Tab-separated table of C-alpha atoms (C1' of nucleotides) in Angstrom:
chain	number	residue	atom	x	y	z
A	1	MET	CA	-73.742	269.454	99.108
A	2	GLN	CA	-74.752	269.405	95.503
A	3	ASP	CA	-74.520	266.565	93.052
A	4	ASP	CA	-70.797	266.205	93.149
A	5	LEU	CA	-71.245	262.515	92.557
A	6	GLU	CA	-69.668	261.124	89.511
A	7	VAL	CA	-67.300	263.971	88.970
A	8	VAL	CA	-65.013	261.542	87.258
A	9	ARG	CA	-65.360	261.807	83.546
A	10	GLU	CA	-66.082	258.659	81.687
A	11	ALA	CA	-63.365	257.691	79.295
A	12	GLY	CA	-63.461	259.743	76.174
A	13	ASP	CA	-66.554	261.421	77.351
A	14	ARG	CA	-65.969	264.622	75.577
A	15	ASP	CA	-66.634	266.991	78.396
A	16	GLY	CA	-69.357	264.879	79.946
A	17	LEU	CA	-71.262	264.315	76.777
A	18	LEU	CA	-73.149	261.402	78.283
A	19	ASP	CA	-74.337	263.549	81.145
A	20	ARG	CA	-75.417	266.332	78.868
A	21	ILE	CA	-77.438	264.064	76.649
A	22	ARG	CA	-78.935	262.395	79.689
A	23	ARG	CA	-80.026	265.737	81.041
A	24	LEU	CA	-81.537	266.531	77.682
A	25	VAL	CA	-83.539	263.334	77.765
A	26	LEU	CA	-84.520	263.567	81.431
A	27	GLY	CA	-85.305	267.236	81.152
A	28	GLY	CA	-88.244	266.415	78.996
A	29	ASP	CA	-87.001	268.670	76.240
A	30	PHE	CA	-88.028	265.887	73.961
A	31	PRO	CA	-91.569	264.625	74.074
A	32	PRO	CA	-91.486	261.036	75.318
A	33	GLY	CA	-91.650	258.714	72.386
A	34	ALA	CA	-90.028	261.269	70.148
A	35	VAL	CA	-87.107	260.303	68.045
A	36	VAL	CA	-83.716	261.758	68.797
A	37	PRO	CA	-81.654	261.645	65.616
A	38	GLU	CA	-77.951	261.129	66.114
A	39	ALA	CA	-77.192	263.748	63.521
A	40	PHE	CA	-79.135	266.348	65.450
A	41	LEU	CA	-77.283	265.659	68.677
A	42	ALA	CA	-74.010	265.598	66.789
A	43	GLN	CA	-74.632	269.062	65.468
A	44	GLU	CA	-76.033	270.244	68.774
A	45	PHE	CA	-72.890	269.262	70.666
A	46	ASP	CA	-70.514	269.885	67.795
A	47	VAL	CA	-69.063	266.399	67.641
A	48	SER	CA	-69.359	263.617	65.154
A	49	ARG	CA	-71.947	260.897	65.387
A	50	THR	CA	-69.500	258.391	66.797
A	51	PRO	CA	-69.323	259.665	70.385
A	52	ILE	CA	-73.035	260.403	70.232
A	53	ARG	CA	-73.750	256.812	69.383
A	54	GLU	CA	-71.620	255.607	72.266
A	55	ALA	CA	-73.526	257.813	74.672
A	56	LEU	CA	-76.910	256.771	73.316
A	57	LYS	CA	-76.017	253.139	73.763
A	58	GLN	CA	-75.250	253.809	77.382
A	59	LEU	CA	-78.549	255.575	77.825
A	60	GLN	CA	-80.274	252.593	76.330
A	61	HIS	CA	-78.462	250.431	78.842
A	62	GLU	CA	-79.727	252.740	81.564
A	63	GLY	CA	-83.237	252.255	80.302
A	64	LEU	CA	-83.757	255.903	79.416
A	65	VAL	CA	-84.080	255.492	75.671
A	66	GLU	CA	-84.967	252.727	73.320
A	67	ILE	CA	-82.912	252.162	70.203
A	68	ARG	CA	-84.870	250.486	67.470
A	69	PRO	CA	-82.294	249.096	65.042
A	70	LYS	CA	-82.154	250.890	61.754
A	71	VAL	CA	-84.992	253.123	62.848
A	72	GLY	CA	-83.929	255.497	65.547
A	73	THR	CA	-83.618	256.372	69.207
A	74	PHE	CA	-86.766	257.054	71.180
A	75	VAL	CA	-87.212	258.605	74.580
A	76	ARG	CA	-88.535	255.904	76.791
A	77	GLU	CA	-91.310	256.571	79.238
A	78	PRO	CA	-91.618	253.981	81.970
A	79	THR	CA	-94.883	252.114	82.036
A	80	ARG	CA	-96.993	252.199	85.136
A	81	ARG	CA	-95.894	248.705	85.914
A	82	GLU	CA	-92.242	249.688	85.679
A	83	ILE	CA	-92.824	252.609	87.996
A	84	ILE	CA	-94.288	250.239	90.542
A	85	GLU	CA	-91.332	247.931	90.126
A	86	LEU	CA	-88.913	250.801	90.518
A	87	PHE	CA	-90.595	251.971	93.689
A	88	GLN	CA	-90.329	248.493	95.126
A	89	LEU	CA	-86.626	248.635	94.453
A	90	LYS	CA	-86.396	252.139	95.824
A	91	GLU	CA	-87.992	251.000	99.042
A	92	SER	CA	-85.503	248.196	99.386
A	93	LEU	CA	-82.424	250.214	98.511
A	94	GLU	CA	-83.267	253.194	100.665
A	95	GLY	CA	-84.128	250.856	103.497
A	96	LEU	CA	-80.696	249.352	103.186
A	97	ALA	CA	-79.122	252.794	103.042
A	98	ALA	CA	-80.900	253.947	106.181
A	99	SER	CA	-79.900	250.773	107.932
A	100	LEU	CA	-76.261	251.157	106.987
A	101	LEU	CA	-76.167	254.789	107.963
A	102	ALA	CA	-77.750	253.989	111.312
A	103	ARG	CA	-75.136	251.339	111.890
A	104	ARG	CA	-72.348	253.752	111.060
A	105	GLY	CA	-73.828	256.521	113.162
A	106	ASP	CA	-71.797	259.123	111.366
A	107	VAL	CA	-72.183	262.491	113.013
A	108	GLN	CA	-71.351	264.371	109.865
A	109	GLU	CA	-74.392	263.135	108.002
A	110	LEU	CA	-76.635	263.512	111.015
A	111	SER	CA	-76.160	267.247	111.281
A	112	VAL	CA	-76.872	267.640	107.592
A	113	LEU	CA	-80.048	265.635	107.958
A	114	ARG	CA	-81.171	267.566	111.016
A	115	ARG	CA	-80.669	270.825	109.229
A	116	ASN	CA	-82.508	269.494	106.192
A	117	LEU	CA	-85.429	268.439	108.334
A	118	GLU	CA	-85.668	271.874	109.904
A	119	GLU	CA	-85.726	273.524	106.528
A	120	SER	CA	-88.306	271.008	105.351
A	121	GLU	CA	-90.555	271.940	108.221
A	122	MET	CA	-90.181	275.573	107.290
A	123	ALA	CA	-91.060	274.833	103.682
A	124	SER	CA	-93.948	272.727	104.879
A	125	LEU	CA	-95.374	275.592	106.922
A	126	THR	CA	-95.031	278.098	104.111
A	127	HIS	CA	-96.303	275.537	101.633
A	128	ASP	CA	-93.313	276.140	99.425
A	129	THR	CA	-93.676	272.909	97.483
A	130	ASP	CA	-90.742	273.538	95.172
A	131	ALA	CA	-88.340	274.014	98.039
A	132	TYR	CA	-89.892	271.053	99.798
A	133	ALA	CA	-89.404	268.784	96.820
A	134	ARG	CA	-85.787	269.825	96.583
A	135	LEU	CA	-85.232	269.187	100.273
A	136	VAL	CA	-86.847	265.776	100.101
A	137	HIS	CA	-84.566	264.971	97.227
A	138	GLU	CA	-81.534	266.001	99.252
A	139	PHE	CA	-82.716	264.158	102.344
A	140	HIS	CA	-82.951	260.873	100.518
A	141	TRP	CA	-79.711	261.362	98.658
A	142	THR	CA	-77.889	262.275	101.823
A	143	ILE	CA	-78.981	259.054	103.424
A	144	VAL	CA	-78.065	256.988	100.417
A	145	ARG	CA	-74.652	258.577	100.189
A	146	GLY	CA	-74.329	258.243	103.936
A	147	SER	CA	-74.628	254.500	103.606
A	148	ASP	CA	-71.010	254.672	102.557
A	149	ASN	CA	-71.728	251.958	100.013
A	150	ARG	CA	-70.680	253.106	96.592
A	151	LYS	CA	-72.280	250.238	94.777
A	152	LEU	CA	-75.547	251.073	96.450
A	153	VAL	CA	-75.147	254.659	95.331
A	154	GLU	CA	-74.532	253.534	91.763
A	155	HIS	CA	-77.611	251.357	91.663
A	156	TYR	CA	-79.657	254.042	93.320
A	157	GLU	CA	-78.537	256.550	90.755
A	158	ARG	CA	-79.637	254.312	87.905
A	159	LEU	CA	-82.914	253.733	89.625
A	160	MET	CA	-83.639	257.387	90.179
A	161	ASN	CA	-82.746	258.300	86.636
A	162	GLN	CA	-85.404	255.926	85.433
A	163	LEU	CA	-87.950	257.276	87.876
A	164	ALA	CA	-87.653	260.829	86.575
A	165	TYR	CA	-88.000	261.683	90.185
A	166	GLN	CA	-88.815	265.351	89.981
A	167	ARG	CA	-92.256	265.004	88.476
A	168	LEU	CA	-93.275	262.206	90.804
A	169	VAL	CA	-92.068	263.986	93.899
A	170	LEU	CA	-94.060	266.999	92.901
A	171	ARG	CA	-97.114	264.834	92.472
A	172	THR	CA	-96.582	263.411	95.926
A	173	VAL	CA	-96.072	266.764	97.496
A	174	GLU	CA	-99.256	268.080	96.016
A	175	HIS	CA	-101.389	265.595	97.872
A	176	PRO	CA	-103.271	267.286	100.691
A	177	GLY	CA	-101.827	266.347	104.047
A	178	ARG	CA	-99.121	264.297	102.428
A	179	LEU	CA	-96.580	267.017	102.971
A	180	GLU	CA	-96.993	266.979	106.726
A	181	ALA	CA	-97.106	263.205	106.850
A	182	SER	CA	-93.950	263.049	104.815
A	183	THR	CA	-92.182	265.332	107.235
A	184	ARG	CA	-93.251	263.179	110.161
A	185	GLU	CA	-91.932	260.121	108.404
A	186	HIS	CA	-88.631	261.829	107.711
A	187	ARG	CA	-88.349	262.679	111.371
A	188	ALA	CA	-89.079	259.077	112.289
A	189	VAL	CA	-86.308	257.904	109.993
A	190	LEU	CA	-83.871	260.412	111.391
A	191	ASP	CA	-84.808	259.471	114.940
A	192	MET	CA	-84.020	255.856	114.291
A	193	ILE	CA	-80.724	256.748	112.675
A	194	GLU	CA	-79.823	258.938	115.615
A	195	HIS	CA	-80.630	256.079	117.959
A	196	LYS	CA	-78.279	253.944	115.881
A	197	ASP	CA	-81.075	251.466	115.325
A	198	PRO	CA	-80.421	249.924	111.919
A	199	PHE	CA	-83.488	247.742	111.932
A	200	GLY	CA	-85.751	250.564	113.008
A	201	ALA	CA	-84.220	252.945	110.507
A	202	GLU	CA	-84.723	250.483	107.695
A	203	SER	CA	-88.287	249.893	108.719
A	204	ALA	CA	-89.075	253.585	109.046
A	205	MET	CA	-87.522	254.355	105.693
A	206	ARG	CA	-89.376	251.574	103.964
A	207	ASN	CA	-92.626	252.734	105.433
A	208	HIS	CA	-91.926	256.218	104.239
A	209	VAL	CA	-90.998	255.246	100.703
A	210	HIS	CA	-93.959	252.939	100.514
A	211	ALA	CA	-96.315	255.682	101.597
A	212	SER	CA	-94.907	258.250	99.233
A	213	SER	CA	-94.960	255.796	96.359
A	214	ARG	CA	-98.630	255.132	96.916
A	215	GLU	CA	-99.345	258.805	96.600
A	216	ALA	CA	-97.094	259.174	93.588
A	217	LEU	CA	-99.014	256.489	91.789
A	218	THR	CA	-102.471	257.901	92.304
A	219	ASP	CA	-104.702	260.730	91.226
A	220	PRO	CA	-102.870	263.915	90.229
A	221	ALA	CA	-101.965	263.903	86.575
A	222	PRO	CA	-103.654	260.582	85.891
A	223	ASP	CA	-101.900	259.754	82.645
A	224	ARG	CA	-103.135	256.201	82.588
A	225	ARG	CA	-101.957	255.545	79.069
A	226	ASN	CA	-99.527	252.906	80.168
B	1	MET	CA	-84.885	226.843	82.466
B	2	GLN	CA	-81.611	228.138	81.190
B	3	ASP	CA	-80.522	231.740	80.919
B	4	ASP	CA	-83.117	232.751	78.421
B	5	LEU	CA	-83.140	236.182	79.989
B	6	GLU	CA	-82.245	239.015	77.741
B	7	VAL	CA	-82.859	237.170	74.549
B	8	VAL	CA	-83.553	240.481	72.943
B	9	ARG	CA	-80.580	241.725	71.057
B	10	GLU	CA	-79.372	245.164	71.838
B	11	ALA	CA	-79.566	247.488	68.912
B	12	GLY	CA	-76.788	246.885	66.473
B	13	ASP	CA	-75.333	244.298	68.724
B	14	ARG	CA	-73.816	242.269	66.014
B	15	ASP	CA	-75.003	238.877	67.109
B	16	GLY	CA	-74.661	239.568	70.809
B	17	LEU	CA	-71.229	241.034	70.680
B	18	LEU	CA	-71.644	242.634	74.067
B	19	ASP	CA	-72.511	239.304	75.633
B	20	ARG	CA	-69.605	237.583	74.002
B	21	ILE	CA	-67.105	240.123	75.195
B	22	ARG	CA	-68.651	240.062	78.643
B	23	ARG	CA	-68.237	236.325	78.796
B	24	LEU	CA	-64.656	236.725	77.722
B	25	VAL	CA	-64.017	239.157	80.536
B	26	LEU	CA	-65.976	237.254	83.168
B	27	GLY	CA	-64.536	233.945	82.079
B	28	GLY	CA	-61.181	235.022	83.355
B	29	ASP	CA	-59.566	234.398	80.019
B	30	PHE	CA	-57.779	237.631	80.651
B	31	PRO	CA	-55.775	238.020	83.802
B	32	PRO	CA	-57.435	240.702	85.912
B	33	GLY	CA	-55.670	243.959	85.380
B	34	ALA	CA	-54.609	242.944	81.902
B	35	VAL	CA	-55.246	245.232	79.045
B	36	VAL	CA	-57.760	244.267	76.398
B	37	PRO	CA	-56.845	246.079	73.199
B	38	GLU	CA	-59.738	247.015	70.999
B	39	ALA	CA	-57.825	245.916	67.934
B	40	PHE	CA	-57.435	242.434	69.341
B	41	LEU	CA	-61.123	242.046	70.056
B	42	ALA	CA	-61.924	243.493	66.671
B	43	GLN	CA	-59.879	240.844	64.968
B	44	GLU	CA	-61.118	238.149	67.317
B	45	PHE	CA	-64.753	238.832	66.464
B	46	ASP	CA	-64.113	239.919	62.918
B	47	VAL	CA	-65.648	243.357	63.203
B	48	SER	CA	-64.201	246.830	63.190
B	49	ARG	CA	-63.191	248.654	66.319
B	50	THR	CA	-66.326	250.772	66.338
B	51	PRO	CA	-68.800	248.199	67.661
B	52	ILE	CA	-66.093	246.888	69.965
B	53	ARG	CA	-65.720	250.305	71.495
B	54	GLU	CA	-69.443	250.585	72.025
B	55	ALA	CA	-69.492	247.264	73.814
B	56	LEU	CA	-66.490	248.110	75.971
B	57	LYS	CA	-68.111	251.332	77.059
B	58	GLN	CA	-71.099	249.374	78.235
B	59	LEU	CA	-68.887	246.981	80.141
B	60	GLN	CA	-67.259	249.932	81.804
B	61	HIS	CA	-70.695	251.144	82.754
B	62	GLU	CA	-71.382	247.730	84.223
B	63	GLY	CA	-68.234	248.017	86.269
B	64	LEU	CA	-66.553	245.043	84.657
B	65	VAL	CA	-63.701	246.901	83.020
B	66	GLU	CA	-61.959	250.178	83.502
B	67	ILE	CA	-61.172	252.364	80.536
B	68	ARG	CA	-58.238	254.619	81.136
B	69	PRO	CA	-58.442	257.332	78.502
B	70	LYS	CA	-55.803	257.120	75.858
B	71	VAL	CA	-54.282	254.147	77.631
B	72	GLY	CA	-56.475	251.117	77.353
B	73	THR	CA	-59.149	248.893	78.777
B	74	PHE	CA	-58.376	246.877	81.859
B	75	VAL	CA	-60.222	243.985	83.407
B	76	ARG	CA	-61.479	245.214	86.703
B	77	GLU	CA	-61.262	243.076	89.793
B	78	PRO	CA	-63.556	244.182	92.583
B	79	THR	CA	-61.803	245.178	95.763
B	80	ARG	CA	-62.655	243.420	98.972
B	81	ARG	CA	-64.623	246.437	100.024
B	82	GLU	CA	-66.651	246.350	96.841
B	83	ILE	CA	-67.391	242.681	97.332
B	84	ILE	CA	-68.749	243.478	100.773
B	85	GLU	CA	-70.829	246.278	99.342
B	86	LEU	CA	-72.147	244.026	96.613
B	87	PHE	CA	-73.133	241.356	99.095
B	88	GLN	CA	-75.031	243.916	101.125
B	89	LEU	CA	-76.940	244.781	98.000
B	90	LYS	CA	-77.412	241.134	97.143
B	91	GLU	CA	-78.933	240.524	100.544
B	92	SER	CA	-81.354	243.358	100.075
B	93	LEU	CA	-82.348	242.523	96.516
B	94	GLU	CA	-82.788	238.813	97.086
B	95	GLY	CA	-84.738	239.564	100.237
B	96	LEU	CA	-87.054	241.700	98.182
B	97	ALA	CA	-87.335	239.001	95.556
B	98	ALA	CA	-88.235	236.338	98.089
B	99	SER	CA	-90.776	238.647	99.635
B	100	LEU	CA	-92.403	239.391	96.304
B	101	LEU	CA	-92.474	235.760	95.283
B	102	ALA	CA	-94.036	234.808	98.604
B	103	ARG	CA	-96.679	237.432	98.110
B	104	ARG	CA	-97.439	236.156	94.621
B	105	GLY	CA	-97.458	232.539	95.722
B	106	ASP	CA	-97.008	231.332	92.198
B	107	VAL	CA	-97.310	227.572	92.004
B	108	GLN	CA	-95.182	227.347	88.887
B	109	GLU	CA	-92.069	228.622	90.595
B	110	LEU	CA	-92.711	226.627	93.724
B	111	SER	CA	-92.508	223.290	92.005
B	112	VAL	CA	-89.266	224.315	90.337
B	113	LEU	CA	-87.840	225.341	93.672
B	114	ARG	CA	-88.971	222.151	95.375
B	115	ARG	CA	-87.356	220.065	92.716
B	116	ASN	CA	-84.199	222.151	92.919
B	117	LEU	CA	-84.053	221.658	96.659
B	118	GLU	CA	-84.371	217.901	96.296
B	119	GLU	CA	-81.551	217.801	93.813
B	120	SER	CA	-79.490	220.017	96.068
B	121	GLU	CA	-79.919	217.583	98.906
B	122	MET	CA	-78.786	214.802	96.613
B	123	ALA	CA	-75.721	216.774	95.612
B	124	SER	CA	-75.105	217.606	99.222
B	125	LEU	CA	-75.116	213.944	100.198
B	126	THR	CA	-72.813	212.920	97.394
B	127	HIS	CA	-70.638	215.971	98.002
B	128	ASP	CA	-70.884	216.916	94.366
B	129	THR	CA	-69.859	220.525	94.881
B	130	ASP	CA	-69.990	221.460	91.219
B	131	ALA	CA	-73.562	220.335	90.854
B	132	TYR	CA	-74.380	221.969	94.154
B	133	ALA	CA	-72.960	225.297	93.077
B	134	ARG	CA	-74.977	225.161	89.897
B	135	LEU	CA	-78.152	224.304	91.789
B	136	VAL	CA	-77.629	227.117	94.258
B	137	HIS	CA	-77.175	229.447	91.361
B	138	GLU	CA	-80.449	228.285	89.826
B	139	PHE	CA	-82.274	228.445	93.139
B	140	HIS	CA	-81.434	232.069	93.658
B	141	TRP	CA	-82.105	233.031	90.077
B	142	THR	CA	-85.439	231.266	90.101
B	143	ILE	CA	-86.511	233.270	93.105
B	144	VAL	CA	-85.316	236.527	91.624
B	145	ARG	CA	-87.083	235.859	88.356
B	146	GLY	CA	-90.092	234.681	90.308
B	147	SER	CA	-90.371	238.105	91.881
B	148	ASP	CA	-91.958	239.091	88.603
B	149	ASN	CA	-90.165	242.404	88.840
B	150	ARG	CA	-88.106	242.983	85.718
B	151	LYS	CA	-86.286	245.979	87.064
B	152	LEU	CA	-85.218	243.922	90.021
B	153	VAL	CA	-83.965	241.252	87.650
B	154	GLU	CA	-81.993	243.831	85.706
B	155	HIS	CA	-80.311	245.217	88.780
B	156	TYR	CA	-79.660	241.742	90.098
B	157	GLU	CA	-78.041	240.776	86.836
B	158	ARG	CA	-75.678	243.727	86.985
B	159	LEU	CA	-74.887	242.922	90.558
B	160	MET	CA	-74.115	239.302	89.890
B	161	ASN	CA	-71.944	240.111	86.924
B	162	GLN	CA	-69.781	242.213	89.164
B	163	LEU	CA	-69.603	239.519	91.794
B	164	ALA	CA	-68.145	236.982	89.390
B	165	TYR	CA	-70.358	234.639	91.255
B	166	GLN	CA	-68.948	231.290	90.288
B	167	ARG	CA	-65.678	231.583	92.143
B	168	LEU	CA	-67.265	232.931	95.282
B	169	VAL	CA	-69.962	230.304	95.370
B	170	LEU	CA	-67.360	227.629	95.060
B	171	ARG	CA	-65.481	229.144	97.947
B	172	THR	CA	-68.616	229.054	100.015
B	173	VAL	CA	-69.442	225.529	99.127
B	174	GLU	CA	-66.008	224.349	100.107
B	175	HIS	CA	-66.469	225.421	103.689
B	176	PRO	CA	-66.958	222.381	105.915
B	177	GLY	CA	-70.519	222.129	107.101
B	178	ARG	CA	-71.534	225.134	105.061
B	179	LEU	CA	-73.071	222.972	102.414
B	180	GLU	CA	-75.545	221.391	104.796
B	181	ALA	CA	-76.289	224.690	106.493
B	182	SER	CA	-76.905	226.282	103.126
B	183	THR	CA	-79.388	223.571	102.233
B	184	ARG	CA	-81.238	224.092	105.502
B	185	GLU	CA	-81.417	227.807	104.829
B	186	HIS	CA	-82.740	227.191	101.354
B	187	ARG	CA	-85.429	224.987	102.808
B	188	ALA	CA	-86.321	227.683	105.306
B	189	VAL	CA	-86.693	230.205	102.515
B	190	LEU	CA	-88.825	227.857	100.472
B	191	ASP	CA	-90.995	227.063	103.494
B	192	MET	CA	-91.728	230.710	104.026
B	193	ILE	CA	-92.541	231.216	100.392
B	194	GLU	CA	-94.863	228.223	100.435
B	195	HIS	CA	-96.611	229.652	103.483
B	196	LYS	CA	-97.034	232.867	101.534
B	197	ASP	CA	-95.263	234.761	104.260
B	198	PRO	CA	-93.503	237.676	102.553
B	199	PHE	CA	-91.914	239.011	105.677
B	200	GLY	CA	-90.669	235.611	106.771
B	201	ALA	CA	-89.396	234.831	103.308
B	202	GLU	CA	-87.492	238.072	103.133
B	203	SER	CA	-86.017	237.496	106.525
B	204	ALA	CA	-85.028	233.916	105.770
B	205	MET	CA	-83.455	234.901	102.489
B	206	ARG	CA	-81.506	237.736	104.020
B	207	ASN	CA	-80.220	235.462	106.732
B	208	HIS	CA	-79.136	232.983	104.135
B	209	VAL	CA	-77.365	235.476	101.907
B	210	HIS	CA	-75.715	237.045	104.905
B	211	ALA	CA	-74.432	233.700	106.104
B	212	SER	CA	-73.133	232.657	102.723
B	213	SER	CA	-71.479	236.005	102.176
B	214	ARG	CA	-69.602	235.677	105.448
B	215	GLU	CA	-68.179	232.399	104.285
B	216	ALA	CA	-67.398	233.726	100.847
B	217	LEU	CA	-65.358	236.505	102.349
B	218	THR	CA	-63.188	234.381	104.598
B	219	ASP	CA	-60.332	231.933	104.434
B	220	PRO	CA	-60.161	229.913	101.224
B	221	ALA	CA	-58.088	231.707	98.649
B	222	PRO	CA	-57.264	234.654	100.896
B	223	ASP	CA	-56.222	237.091	98.226
B	224	ARG	CA	-56.036	240.035	100.574
B	225	ARG	CA	-54.360	242.288	98.066
B	226	ASN	CA	-57.294	244.628	97.961
C	1	DA	C1'	-24.564	255.538	88.595
C	2	DA	C1'	-28.751	258.298	89.006
C	3	DA	C1'	-31.769	261.531	87.166
C	4	DG	C1'	-34.025	263.766	83.533
C	5	DC	C1'	-35.257	264.436	78.743
C	6	DC	C1'	-36.756	262.853	74.475
C	7	DT	C1'	-38.177	260.048	70.965
C	8	DA	C1'	-40.581	255.886	69.403
C	9	DT	C1'	-44.581	253.141	69.663
C	10	DG	C1'	-48.809	251.401	70.639
C	11	DT	C1'	-53.252	252.556	71.656
C	12	DT	C1'	-57.173	255.231	71.934
C	13	DG	C1'	-60.576	259.126	70.248
C	14	DC	C1'	-62.977	260.762	66.717
C	15	DA	C1'	-64.357	262.290	61.953
C	16	DT	C1'	-65.882	260.720	57.705
C	17	DG	C1'	-67.877	257.843	54.038
C	18	DC	C1'	-70.614	254.310	52.351
C	19	DA	C1'	-73.662	250.322	52.476
C	20	DT	C1'	-77.940	248.870	54.429
C	21	DC	C1'	-82.423	248.928	55.732
C	22	DA	C1'	-87.145	250.447	57.863
C	23	DG	C1'	-91.070	253.160	56.843
C	24	DG	C1'	-93.757	256.319	54.117
C	25	DG	C1'	-95.918	257.980	50.130
C	26	DG	C1'	-97.355	257.521	45.497
C	27	DC	C1'	-98.993	254.741	42.013
C	28	DG	C1'	-101.420	251.085	39.864
C	29	DT	C1'	-104.766	247.502	40.282
C	30	DC	C1'	-108.976	245.316	41.628
D	1	DG	C1'	-112.684	253.700	47.178
D	2	DA	C1'	-109.765	250.235	49.259
D	3	DC	C1'	-105.939	247.463	48.990
D	4	DG	C1'	-101.309	246.212	47.885
D	5	DC	C1'	-96.776	246.960	45.613
D	6	DC	C1'	-92.697	249.557	44.848
D	7	DC	C1'	-89.477	253.110	45.039
D	8	DC	C1'	-87.506	256.845	47.770
D	9	DT	C1'	-85.911	259.081	51.597
D	10	DG	C1'	-83.817	259.404	55.822
D	11	DA	C1'	-81.643	257.293	59.413
D	12	DT	C1'	-78.680	253.934	61.266
D	13	DG	C1'	-74.512	250.434	61.386
D	14	DC	C1'	-70.096	249.931	60.584
D	15	DA	C1'	-65.391	250.229	58.366
D	16	DT	C1'	-61.591	253.053	57.774
D	17	DG	C1'	-58.152	256.705	58.334
D	18	DC	C1'	-55.806	260.022	60.850
D	19	DA	C1'	-54.512	262.794	64.786
D	20	DA	C1'	-53.508	262.913	69.707
D	21	DC	C1'	-51.663	261.265	73.646
D	22	DA	C1'	-49.788	258.211	77.524
D	23	DT	C1'	-46.176	255.281	78.505
D	24	DA	C1'	-41.707	252.927	77.967
D	25	DG	C1'	-37.104	252.749	76.879
D	26	DG	C1'	-32.877	254.610	75.540
D	27	DC	C1'	-29.839	258.431	75.510
D	28	DT	C1'	-27.720	262.347	77.345
D	29	DT	C1'	-26.134	264.916	81.120
D	30	DT	C1'	-24.456	265.704	85.653
DNA sequence: AAAGCCTATGTTGCATGCATCAGGGGCGTC
DNA sequence: GACGCCCCTGATGCATGCAACATAGGCTTT
């Protein structure tokens, strides 16, 4: 049930080098805006600069870093505007995913989602926000994977990488009352999927994402620099 | 009004090398499934293999080629299933774009779209399918760009690259009666946008994409190998 | 003749070296 | 003291060379 997506190694990806560097960047080990010298990464991963450069170029393509020619590679922090744009996309893609899953009506996914929802309610009651954030993450991913549309999964993955989801989800979860509302919305989505109502599922999911995005974009940790 | 998107050169992209190789691959100059040796491209573009490799890795990431480690780079032809998946995404993304444009109600884009629609009707009457295909292409791109959501544009671009649009659009256009129906659907979309009705615009656009995708996936040039 | 091994070849994967250039700091000038 | 010029440093961008490996084809063996 864990991230067994993308088990396939990219060509020549020395033991998943791309993934490791991506985690380094996403993990916030580097302050956003900081430079990430190729030589440092090369030494860090004990390879030459060549494969490092290839990986960095991919990360640039993914929008995670910015490579300023002849200057260096910088960790890219999405602007507020980009976050809004990404949430609009998220709403659309997850809506599609919910719709497709509802149409398929796959029992396998449904039981996973039901179980997830139960655990979420538990975490909600005990106010275990960490567990809750993790469960939300799994809930959404399960639905996206359940769409059985690999291209959708790929695009969603790119999207989520750029959103640096973890922090934002935590923000959302910390809003008073949001946690309970979120759970209700999840249940609504699951209901619609169980009723095999693609349109309703899409609508419910979009409502949910929209709501959570509004919370993610307000108050806690203002950080209005962008 | 031409593809002035992505004018910015990627870092170290020796004069748009990535774009040039992408065009080579998309242009069908290589038979799908054929190998594209790095050495050949290196000679072709008069650079060393290093920047070629970087570009090829990106193309793999875009899903346009497949790099089999230690074997070679192969032009990737989407399977029928992938085409279906991509059209589902297309429907969703263009629906979002239409919705956003309708909400913005930008006059600039509207006049472009009106003009495009007029020309389309001309091409429809004279059965100039080439011109029609080009106009359809512009119509959709104008709406996507008009969404004023750059991330959406980026994802759409990736999507369309994988769809090798040209061929499929031509297929669609060659369906009897489809050409007129397509024009009507375009008008419906534009109407909704002009009325600043996001929901209606999204719906109209999704209907249109869905219809055209159904045609694109049937009869002409069966090619059921996948 | 069929099957299996083995070598030959073409290609990739990566390390290394060098040219190039952006930016910073020091110096001189006004 | 402020401004501007110039060199210097550090990093990148790319070419090149070599090792490793997947595949094909022939050869041997049964």
